[in-house]
Amino acid sequence: MSDHYAVIGNPISQSKSPLIHAGFAQATGQDLVYGAILGPTESTEAFAQALRDFAATGGRGMNVTAPFKLQAFALATEKLERAELAGATNALKFEGDAIIADNFDGVGLVNDIQRNLGVALAGKRLLLLGAGGAARGAVLPLLAEGPAELVVANRDLAKAQALAARFAAHGRMVGCGYGEIAGERFDVVINATSASLNGELPPLAAPAVRPDGLAYEMVYGKGLTPFLRQAQAHGVRQIADGVGMLVEQAALAFEWWRGVRPQTQAMIRQLTVPLV
Ligand code: NDP
């Protein structure tokens, strides 16, 4: 019988994970089935039961998407370092009674920026916009690349400061509000807010990225978002959305589960929506 995997979220019909993992399985000759589960939001116990049911029927691993990344983390019996520090998981492995949690969002982001987009992060000034779950997952892998500085700006200042305090031992990091970065320029600016999902722009009068820098939007499949449009209008040379991050984190989870690393380029091309 094929091994079973799935992504759990609510809503879930928009998820590209089944398509990505089916493509990876075909390309690497792995015998597996990957489905999509609409997770229950009425209670933590109902969500925990959905995980137990999946594992009991032979489920080997799961991707976790919004709004369950924190709940799944809390239910895990073993937490690997990236998940532990982020306080969230996007990938689970089921082994006997154990539920092991990792978090590949941030490493997927770093791999996309460095390998696919060719932008080295060491020694650079980095700005992360937002302090939600996606930003939390990104911090440790970004700091691991040795940037000159990582600044996190958020509307809710306390969340940015809490994030900076949480990772203080791992690199040079500052948490602030948007007002404090007005007029500053960074080599790489990553929009980890959900503003673009509502067609909104984080409160930046100018893009905050140098013209020869990179403006990176975590949201994917939306074309030119207000954040990317602003960067383009100010002559920023390189802009990208989060499709590469999505595919790279999926490849890392696939390797964790199956021991084989799929190629990502063809899948990124297949899912790319032009930035126009
Ligand atoms: P959360 O809900 O946890 O956090 C949302 C963040 O966005 C908060 O920091 C919030 O600020 C900020 N925000 C929302 N609206 C605005 C606005 N108009 N202006 C400024 N800041 C705003 O979401 P996640 O962190 O889980 O996800 C963030 C985005 O990243 C999502 O759009 C998601 O689609 C994308 N994502 C992409 C992935 C990929 O693989 N490409 C993977 C994971 C996420 P405040 O705290 O002040 O309210």
GROMACS .gro file of N, CA and C in nm, residues 105-229:
model
  375
  105ASP      N    1   0.946   2.668   0.654
  105ASP     CA    2   0.910   2.793   0.586
  105ASP      C    3   1.032   2.884   0.568
  106GLY      N    4   1.106   2.904   0.677
  106GLY     CA    5   1.218   2.998   0.672
  106GLY      C    6   1.333   2.949   0.587
  107VAL      N    7   1.365   2.819   0.597
  107VAL     CA    8   1.475   2.765   0.514
  107VAL      C    9   1.433   2.769   0.367
  108GLY      N   10   1.305   2.745   0.342
  108GLY     CA   11   1.255   2.754   0.204
  108GLY      C   12   1.273   2.895   0.150
  109LEU      N   13   1.245   2.993   0.235
  109LEU     CA   14   1.264   3.134   0.196
  109LEU      C   15   1.411   3.162   0.164
  110VAL      N   16   1.499   3.120   0.255
  110VAL     CA   17   1.643   3.146   0.236
  110VAL      C   18   1.694   3.075   0.111
  111ASN      N   19   1.652   2.951   0.090
  111ASN     CA   20   1.697   2.879  -0.030
  111ASN      C   21   1.649   2.950  -0.157
  112ASP      N   22   1.528   3.000  -0.153
  112ASP     CA   23   1.476   3.069  -0.272
  112ASP      C   24   1.557   3.196  -0.299
  113ILE      N   25   1.581   3.274  -0.194
  113ILE     CA   26   1.653   3.400  -0.213
  113ILE      C   27   1.797   3.375  -0.260
  114GLN      N   28   1.864   3.281  -0.194
  114GLN     CA   29   2.006   3.264  -0.225
  114GLN      C   30   2.029   3.179  -0.350
  115ARG      N   31   1.963   3.064  -0.357
  115ARG     CA   32   1.992   2.972  -0.469
  115ARG      C   33   1.917   3.011  -0.596
  116ASN      N   34   1.788   3.040  -0.583
  116ASN     CA   35   1.709   3.065  -0.703
  116ASN      C   36   1.724   3.208  -0.754
  117LEU      N   37   1.728   3.303  -0.660
  117LEU     CA   38   1.736   3.443  -0.702
  117LEU      C   39   1.879   3.496  -0.702
  118GLY      N   40   1.973   3.418  -0.648
  118GLY     CA   41   2.115   3.453  -0.655
  118GLY      C   42   2.154   3.571  -0.568
  119VAL      N   43   2.081   3.593  -0.458
  119VAL     CA   44   2.112   3.705  -0.368
  119VAL      C   45   2.170   3.649  -0.237
  120ALA      N   46   2.299   3.674  -0.212
  120ALA     CA   47   2.362   3.628  -0.088
  120ALA      C   48   2.316   3.717   0.028
  121LEU      N   49   2.296   3.657   0.145
  121LEU     CA   50   2.245   3.733   0.260
  121LEU      C   51   2.354   3.771   0.360
  122ALA      N   52   2.468   3.705   0.354
  122ALA     CA   53   2.577   3.733   0.449
  122ALA      C   54   2.620   3.878   0.436
  123GLY      N   55   2.633   3.945   0.551
  123GLY     CA   56   2.682   4.083   0.553
  123GLY      C   57   2.582   4.188   0.507
  124LYS      N   58   2.459   4.147   0.472
  124LYS     CA   59   2.359   4.242   0.420
  124LYS      C   60   2.270   4.298   0.532
  125ARG      N   61   2.211   4.413   0.501
  125ARG     CA   62   2.109   4.471   0.592
  125ARG      C   63   1.974   4.418   0.547
  126LEU      N   64   1.907   4.346   0.634
  126LEU     CA   65   1.779   4.283   0.599
  126LEU      C   66   1.665   4.347   0.678
  127LEU      N   67   1.553   4.365   0.610
  127LEU     CA   68   1.432   4.416   0.676
  127LEU      C   69   1.318   4.317   0.654
  128LEU      N   70   1.258   4.274   0.764
  128LEU     CA   71   1.144   4.183   0.759
  128LEU      C   72   1.021   4.262   0.802
  129LEU      N   73   0.921   4.269   0.718
  129LEU     CA   74   0.797   4.340   0.751
  129LEU      C   75   0.697   4.239   0.804
  130GLY      N   76   0.643   4.264   0.925
  130GLY     CA   77   0.547   4.172   0.985
  130GLY      C   78   0.612   4.091   1.095
  131ALA      N   79   0.530   4.049   1.191
  131ALA     CA   80   0.582   3.971   1.303
  131ALA      C   81   0.486   3.857   1.337
  132GLY      N   82   0.416   3.807   1.236
  132GLY     CA   83   0.324   3.695   1.255
  132GLY      C   84   0.397   3.563   1.241
  133GLY      N   85   0.322   3.456   1.214
  133GLY     CA   86   0.379   3.321   1.208
  133GLY      C   87   0.486   3.308   1.100
  134ALA      N   88   0.461   3.365   0.983
  134ALA     CA   89   0.558   3.351   0.873
  134ALA      C   90   0.689   3.421   0.908
  135ALA      N   91   0.681   3.538   0.969
  135ALA     CA   92   0.801   3.611   1.008
  135ALA      C   93   0.877   3.532   1.115
  136ARG      N   94   0.805   3.476   1.210
  136ARG     CA   95   0.869   3.398   1.317
  136ARG      C   96   0.947   3.281   1.263
  137GLY      N   97   0.892   3.215   1.162
  137GLY     CA   98   0.961   3.102   1.101
  137GLY      C   99   1.082   3.144   1.021
  138ALA      N  100   1.082   3.268   0.973
  138ALA     CA  101   1.191   3.314   0.885
  138ALA      C  102   1.314   3.360   0.962
  139VAL      N  103   1.296   3.405   1.086
  139VAL     CA  104   1.405   3.474   1.156
  139VAL      C  105   1.530   3.388   1.173
  140LEU      N  106   1.516   3.267   1.227
  140LEU     CA  107   1.635   3.187   1.257
  140LEU      C  108   1.713   3.152   1.129
  141PRO      N  109   1.649   3.103   1.023
  141PRO     CA  110   1.724   3.076   0.900
  141PRO      C  111   1.787   3.202   0.840
  142LEU      N  112   1.723   3.318   0.853
  142LEU     CA  113   1.785   3.442   0.802
  142LEU      C  114   1.909   3.476   0.884
  143LEU      N  115   1.898   3.470   1.017
  143LEU     CA  116   2.013   3.502   1.102
  143LEU      C  117   2.128   3.404   1.080
  144ALA      N  118   2.094   3.279   1.048
  144ALA     CA  119   2.198   3.176   1.028
  144ALA      C  120   2.288   3.208   0.909
  145GLU      N  121   2.242   3.294   0.819
  145GLU     CA  122   2.323   3.331   0.703
  145GLU      C  123   2.421   3.444   0.733
  146GLY      N  124   2.417   3.498   0.855
  146GLY     CA  125   2.514   3.599   0.895
  146GLY      C  126   2.494   3.737   0.833
  147PRO      N  127   2.370   3.789   0.834
  147PRO     CA  128   2.351   3.925   0.784
  147PRO      C  129   2.416   4.028   0.877
  148ALA      N  130   2.443   4.149   0.824
  148ALA     CA  131   2.498   4.255   0.910
  148ALA      C  132   2.396   4.288   1.018
  149GLU      N  133   2.268   4.284   0.979
  149GLU     CA  134   2.162   4.323   1.072
  149GLU      C  135   2.029   4.270   1.019
  150LEU      N  136   1.940   4.233   1.110
  150LEU     CA  137   1.803   4.198   1.072
  150LEU      C  138   1.708   4.287   1.152
  151VAL      N  139   1.634   4.371   1.080
  151VAL     CA  140   1.536   4.458   1.145
  151VAL      C  141   1.397   4.402   1.116
  152VAL      N  142   1.314   4.390   1.221
  152VAL     CA  143   1.175   4.346   1.204
  152VAL      C  144   1.085   4.463   1.237
  153ALA      N  145   1.004   4.504   1.141
  153ALA     CA  146   0.910   4.615   1.164
  153ALA      C  147   0.767   4.561   1.162
  154ASN      N  148   0.688   4.606   1.257
  154ASN     CA  149   0.548   4.561   1.263
  154ASN      C  150   0.460   4.673   1.314
  155ARG      N  151   0.332   4.672   1.272
  155ARG     CA  152   0.237   4.774   1.321
  155ARG      C  153   0.226   4.762   1.472
  156ASP      N  154   0.207   4.640   1.518
  156ASP     CA  155   0.201   4.615   1.662
  156ASP      C  156   0.346   4.604   1.712
  157LEU      N  157   0.395   4.714   1.768
  157LEU     CA  158   0.537   4.724   1.807
  157LEU      C  159   0.577   4.614   1.905
  158ALA      N  160   0.488   4.583   2.000
  158ALA     CA  161   0.523   4.484   2.103
  158ALA      C  162   0.557   4.349   2.040
  159LYS      N  163   0.487   4.313   1.931
  159LYS     CA  164   0.514   4.184   1.867
  159LYS      C  165   0.653   4.184   1.802
  160ALA      N  166   0.690   4.297   1.741
  160ALA     CA  167   0.824   4.306   1.678
  160ALA      C  168   0.932   4.298   1.785
  161GLN      N  169   0.909   4.366   1.896
  161GLN     CA  170   1.010   4.366   2.003
  161GLN      C  171   1.021   4.227   2.068
  162ALA      N  172   0.907   4.161   2.083
  162ALA     CA  173   0.909   4.027   2.143
  162ALA      C  174   0.986   3.931   2.052
  163LEU      N  175   0.967   3.946   1.922
  163LEU     CA  176   1.037   3.860   1.826
  163LEU      C  177   1.188   3.882   1.835
  164ALA      N  178   1.228   4.009   1.840
  164ALA     CA  179   1.371   4.041   1.848
  164ALA      C  180   1.431   3.985   1.978
  165ALA      N  181   1.355   3.995   2.087
  165ALA     CA  182   1.406   3.944   2.216
  165ALA      C  183   1.420   3.793   2.212
  166ARG      N  184   1.325   3.727   2.148
  166ARG     CA  185   1.325   3.580   2.143
  166ARG      C  186   1.450   3.526   2.071
  167PHE      N  187   1.495   3.599   1.969
  167PHE     CA  188   1.607   3.549   1.889
  167PHE      C  189   1.738   3.625   1.916
  168ALA      N  190   1.742   3.703   2.024
  168ALA     CA  191   1.858   3.790   2.049
  168ALA      C  192   1.989   3.713   2.053
  169ALA      N  193   1.984   3.589   2.101
  169ALA     CA  194   2.109   3.512   2.114
  169ALA      C  195   2.160   3.461   1.981
  170HIS      N  196   2.081   3.477   1.875
  170HIS     CA  197   2.117   3.413   1.747
  170HIS      C  198   2.172   3.509   1.643
  171GLY      N  199   2.180   3.637   1.675
  171GLY     CA  200   2.235   3.732   1.577
  171GLY      C  201   2.191   3.873   1.608
  172ARG      N  202   2.240   3.968   1.526
  172ARG     CA  203   2.210   4.109   1.550
  172ARG      C  204   2.070   4.140   1.496
  173MET      N  205   1.978   4.169   1.586
  173MET     CA  206   1.839   4.184   1.546
  173MET      C  207   1.770   4.295   1.624
  174VAL      N  208   1.686   4.373   1.554
  174VAL     CA  209   1.615   4.485   1.616
  174VAL      C  210   1.467   4.473   1.580
  175GLY      N  211   1.380   4.501   1.676
  175GLY     CA  212   1.236   4.506   1.649
  175GLY      C  213   1.187   4.648   1.664
  176CYS      N  214   1.106   4.697   1.569
  176CYS     CA  215   1.063   4.837   1.574
  176CYS      C  216   0.929   4.857   1.504
  177GLY      N  217   0.880   4.980   1.508
  177GLY     CA  218   0.760   5.017   1.434
  177GLY      C  219   0.798   5.072   1.297
  178TYR      N  220   0.699   5.098   1.212
  178TYR     CA  221   0.730   5.146   1.076
  178TYR      C  222   0.791   5.286   1.077
  179GLY      N  223   0.749   5.369   1.174
  179GLY     CA  224   0.800   5.506   1.180
  179GLY      C  225   0.952   5.511   1.195
  180GLU      N  226   1.006   5.414   1.267
  180GLU     CA  227   1.151   5.415   1.295
  180GLU      C  228   1.237   5.380   1.174
  181ILE      N  229   1.178   5.323   1.069
  181ILE     CA  230   1.260   5.288   0.952
  181ILE      C  231   1.237   5.384   0.835
  182ALA      N  232   1.156   5.489   0.859
  182ALA     CA  233   1.129   5.585   0.751
  182ALA      C  234   1.261   5.643   0.701
  183GLY      N  235   1.283   5.639   0.573
  183GLY     CA  236   1.404   5.697   0.513
  183GLY      C  237   1.524   5.605   0.512
  184GLU      N  238   1.514   5.490   0.582
  184GLU     CA  239   1.628   5.395   0.583
  184GLU      C  240   1.623   5.308   0.458
  185ARG      N  241   1.742   5.258   0.418
  185ARG     CA  242   1.748   5.171   0.301
  185ARG      C  243   1.814   5.038   0.337
  186PHE      N  244   1.757   4.928   0.288
  186PHE     CA  245   1.807   4.793   0.317
  186PHE      C  246   1.842   4.722   0.187
  187ASP      N  247   1.927   4.619   0.198
  187ASP     CA  248   1.965   4.542   0.079
  187ASP      C  249   1.852   4.447   0.036
  188VAL      N  250   1.785   4.390   0.136
  188VAL     CA  251   1.675   4.297   0.109
  188VAL      C  252   1.559   4.332   0.201
  189VAL      N  253   1.441   4.350   0.142
  189VAL     CA  254   1.320   4.373   0.221
  189VAL      C  255   1.221   4.260   0.192
  190ILE      N  256   1.179   4.191   0.297
  190ILE     CA  257   1.087   4.077   0.282
  190ILE      C  258   0.951   4.116   0.341
  191ASN      N  259   0.849   4.111   0.259
  191ASN     CA  260   0.716   4.141   0.310
  191ASN      C  261   0.653   4.014   0.364
  192ALA      N  262   0.658   3.996   0.495
  192ALA     CA  263   0.597   3.880   0.561
  192ALA      C  264   0.467   3.919   0.628
  193THR      N  265   0.407   4.030   0.585
  193THR     CA  266   0.273   4.066   0.635
  193THR      C  267   0.170   4.000   0.543
  194SER      N  268   0.045   3.999   0.588
  194SER     CA  269  -0.062   3.948   0.502
  194SER      C  270  -0.133   4.064   0.432
  195ALA      N  271  -0.073   4.184   0.433
  195ALA     CA  272  -0.137   4.302   0.374
  195ALA      C  273  -0.178   4.278   0.228
  196SER      N  274  -0.093   4.212   0.152
  196SER     CA  275  -0.120   4.195   0.009
  196SER      C  276  -0.244   4.110  -0.018
  197LEU      N  277  -0.279   4.024   0.077
  197LEU     CA  278  -0.398   3.941   0.057
  197LEU      C  279  -0.523   4.028   0.048
  198ASN      N  280  -0.516   4.148   0.109
  198ASN     CA  281  -0.629   4.243   0.104
  198ASN      C  282  -0.600   4.359   0.010
  199GLY      N  283  -0.500   4.344  -0.074
  199GLY     CA  284  -0.466   4.451  -0.167
  199GLY      C  285  -0.410   4.574  -0.096
  200GLU      N  286  -0.353   4.554   0.024
  200GLU     CA  287  -0.301   4.668   0.101
  200GLU      C  288  -0.148   4.672   0.097
  201LEU      N  289  -0.096   4.789   0.133
  201LEU     CA  290   0.049   4.810   0.138
  201LEU      C  291   0.088   4.831   0.284
  202PRO      N  292   0.194   4.765   0.333
  202PRO     CA  293   0.240   4.800   0.468
  202PRO      C  294   0.272   4.950   0.471
  203PRO      N  295   0.257   5.015   0.587
  203PRO     CA  296   0.270   5.162   0.592
  203PRO      C  297   0.413   5.213   0.569
  204LEU      N  298   0.456   5.206   0.445
  204LEU     CA  299   0.588   5.255   0.405
  204LEU      C  300   0.568   5.357   0.293
  205ALA      N  301   0.615   5.479   0.314
  205ALA     CA  302   0.598   5.582   0.212
  205ALA      C  303   0.686   5.552   0.090
  206ALA      N  304   0.800   5.490   0.112
  206ALA     CA  305   0.890   5.450   0.003
  206ALA      C  306   0.929   5.304   0.027
  207PRO      N  307   0.982   5.234  -0.070
  207PRO     CA  308   0.997   5.089  -0.056
  207PRO      C  309   1.099   5.038   0.047
  208ALA      N  310   1.186   5.122   0.100
  208ALA     CA  311   1.285   5.083   0.202
  208ALA      C  312   1.394   4.991   0.149
  209VAL      N  313   1.387   4.955   0.022
  209VAL     CA  314   1.491   4.871  -0.036
  209VAL      C  315   1.574   4.954  -0.133
  210ARG      N  316   1.705   4.932  -0.133
  210ARG     CA  317   1.793   5.006  -0.224
  210ARG      C  318   1.758   4.967  -0.368
  211PRO      N  319   1.781   5.057  -0.462
  211PRO     CA  320   1.747   5.026  -0.602
  211PRO      C  321   1.817   4.901  -0.654
  212ASP      N  322   1.937   4.870  -0.603
  212ASP     CA  323   2.006   4.749  -0.648
  212ASP      C  324   1.980   4.630  -0.554
  213GLY      N  325   1.877   4.642  -0.469
  213GLY     CA  326   1.846   4.536  -0.373
  213GLY      C  327   1.734   4.445  -0.421
  214LEU      N  328   1.679   4.368  -0.326
  214LEU     CA  329   1.572   4.272  -0.357
  214LEU      C  330   1.448   4.304  -0.273
  215ALA      N  331   1.334   4.317  -0.339
  215ALA     CA  332   1.205   4.328  -0.270
  215ALA      C  333   1.135   4.193  -0.285
  216TYR      N  334   1.110   4.126  -0.173
  216TYR     CA  335   1.056   3.989  -0.174
  216TYR      C  336   0.920   3.987  -0.105
  217GLU      N  337   0.821   3.937  -0.175
  217GLU     CA  338   0.683   3.929  -0.125
  217GLU      C  339   0.652   3.784  -0.092
  218MET      N  340   0.618   3.753   0.034
  218MET     CA  341   0.589   3.612   0.068
  218MET      C  342   0.459   3.561   0.004
  219VAL      N  343   0.362   3.649  -0.012
  219VAL     CA  344   0.239   3.608  -0.079
  219VAL      C  345   0.274   3.567  -0.222
  220TYR      N  346   0.205   3.465  -0.274
  220TYR     CA  347   0.236   3.420  -0.410
  220TYR      C  348   0.108   3.407  -0.492
  221GLY      N  349   0.128   3.408  -0.623
  221GLY     CA  350   0.015   3.384  -0.713
  221GLY      C  351  -0.077   3.503  -0.732
  222LYS      N  352  -0.037   3.620  -0.684
  222LYS     CA  353  -0.123   3.739  -0.693
  222LYS      C  354  -0.067   3.840  -0.793
  223GLY      N  355   0.036   3.803  -0.867
  223GLY     CA  356   0.096   3.899  -0.960
  223GLY      C  357   0.165   4.011  -0.886
  224LEU      N  358   0.155   4.132  -0.943
  224LEU     CA  359   0.223   4.249  -0.884
  224LEU      C  360   0.140   4.302  -0.767
  225THR      N  361   0.180   4.271  -0.646
  225THR     CA  362   0.107   4.318  -0.527
  225THR      C  363   0.141   4.465  -0.503
  226PRO      N  364   0.066   4.535  -0.417
  226PRO     CA  365   0.100   4.676  -0.389
  226PRO      C  366   0.245   4.693  -0.344
  227PHE      N  367   0.297   4.601  -0.264
  227PHE     CA  368   0.436   4.609  -0.216
  227PHE      C  369   0.534   4.597  -0.333
  228LEU      N  370   0.511   4.501  -0.421
  228LEU     CA  371   0.601   4.484  -0.535
  228LEU      C  372   0.585   4.599  -0.635
  229ARG      N  373   0.461   4.646  -0.650
  229ARG     CA  374   0.436   4.758  -0.742
  229ARG      C  375   0.511   4.884  -0.695
   0.00000   0.00000   0.00000
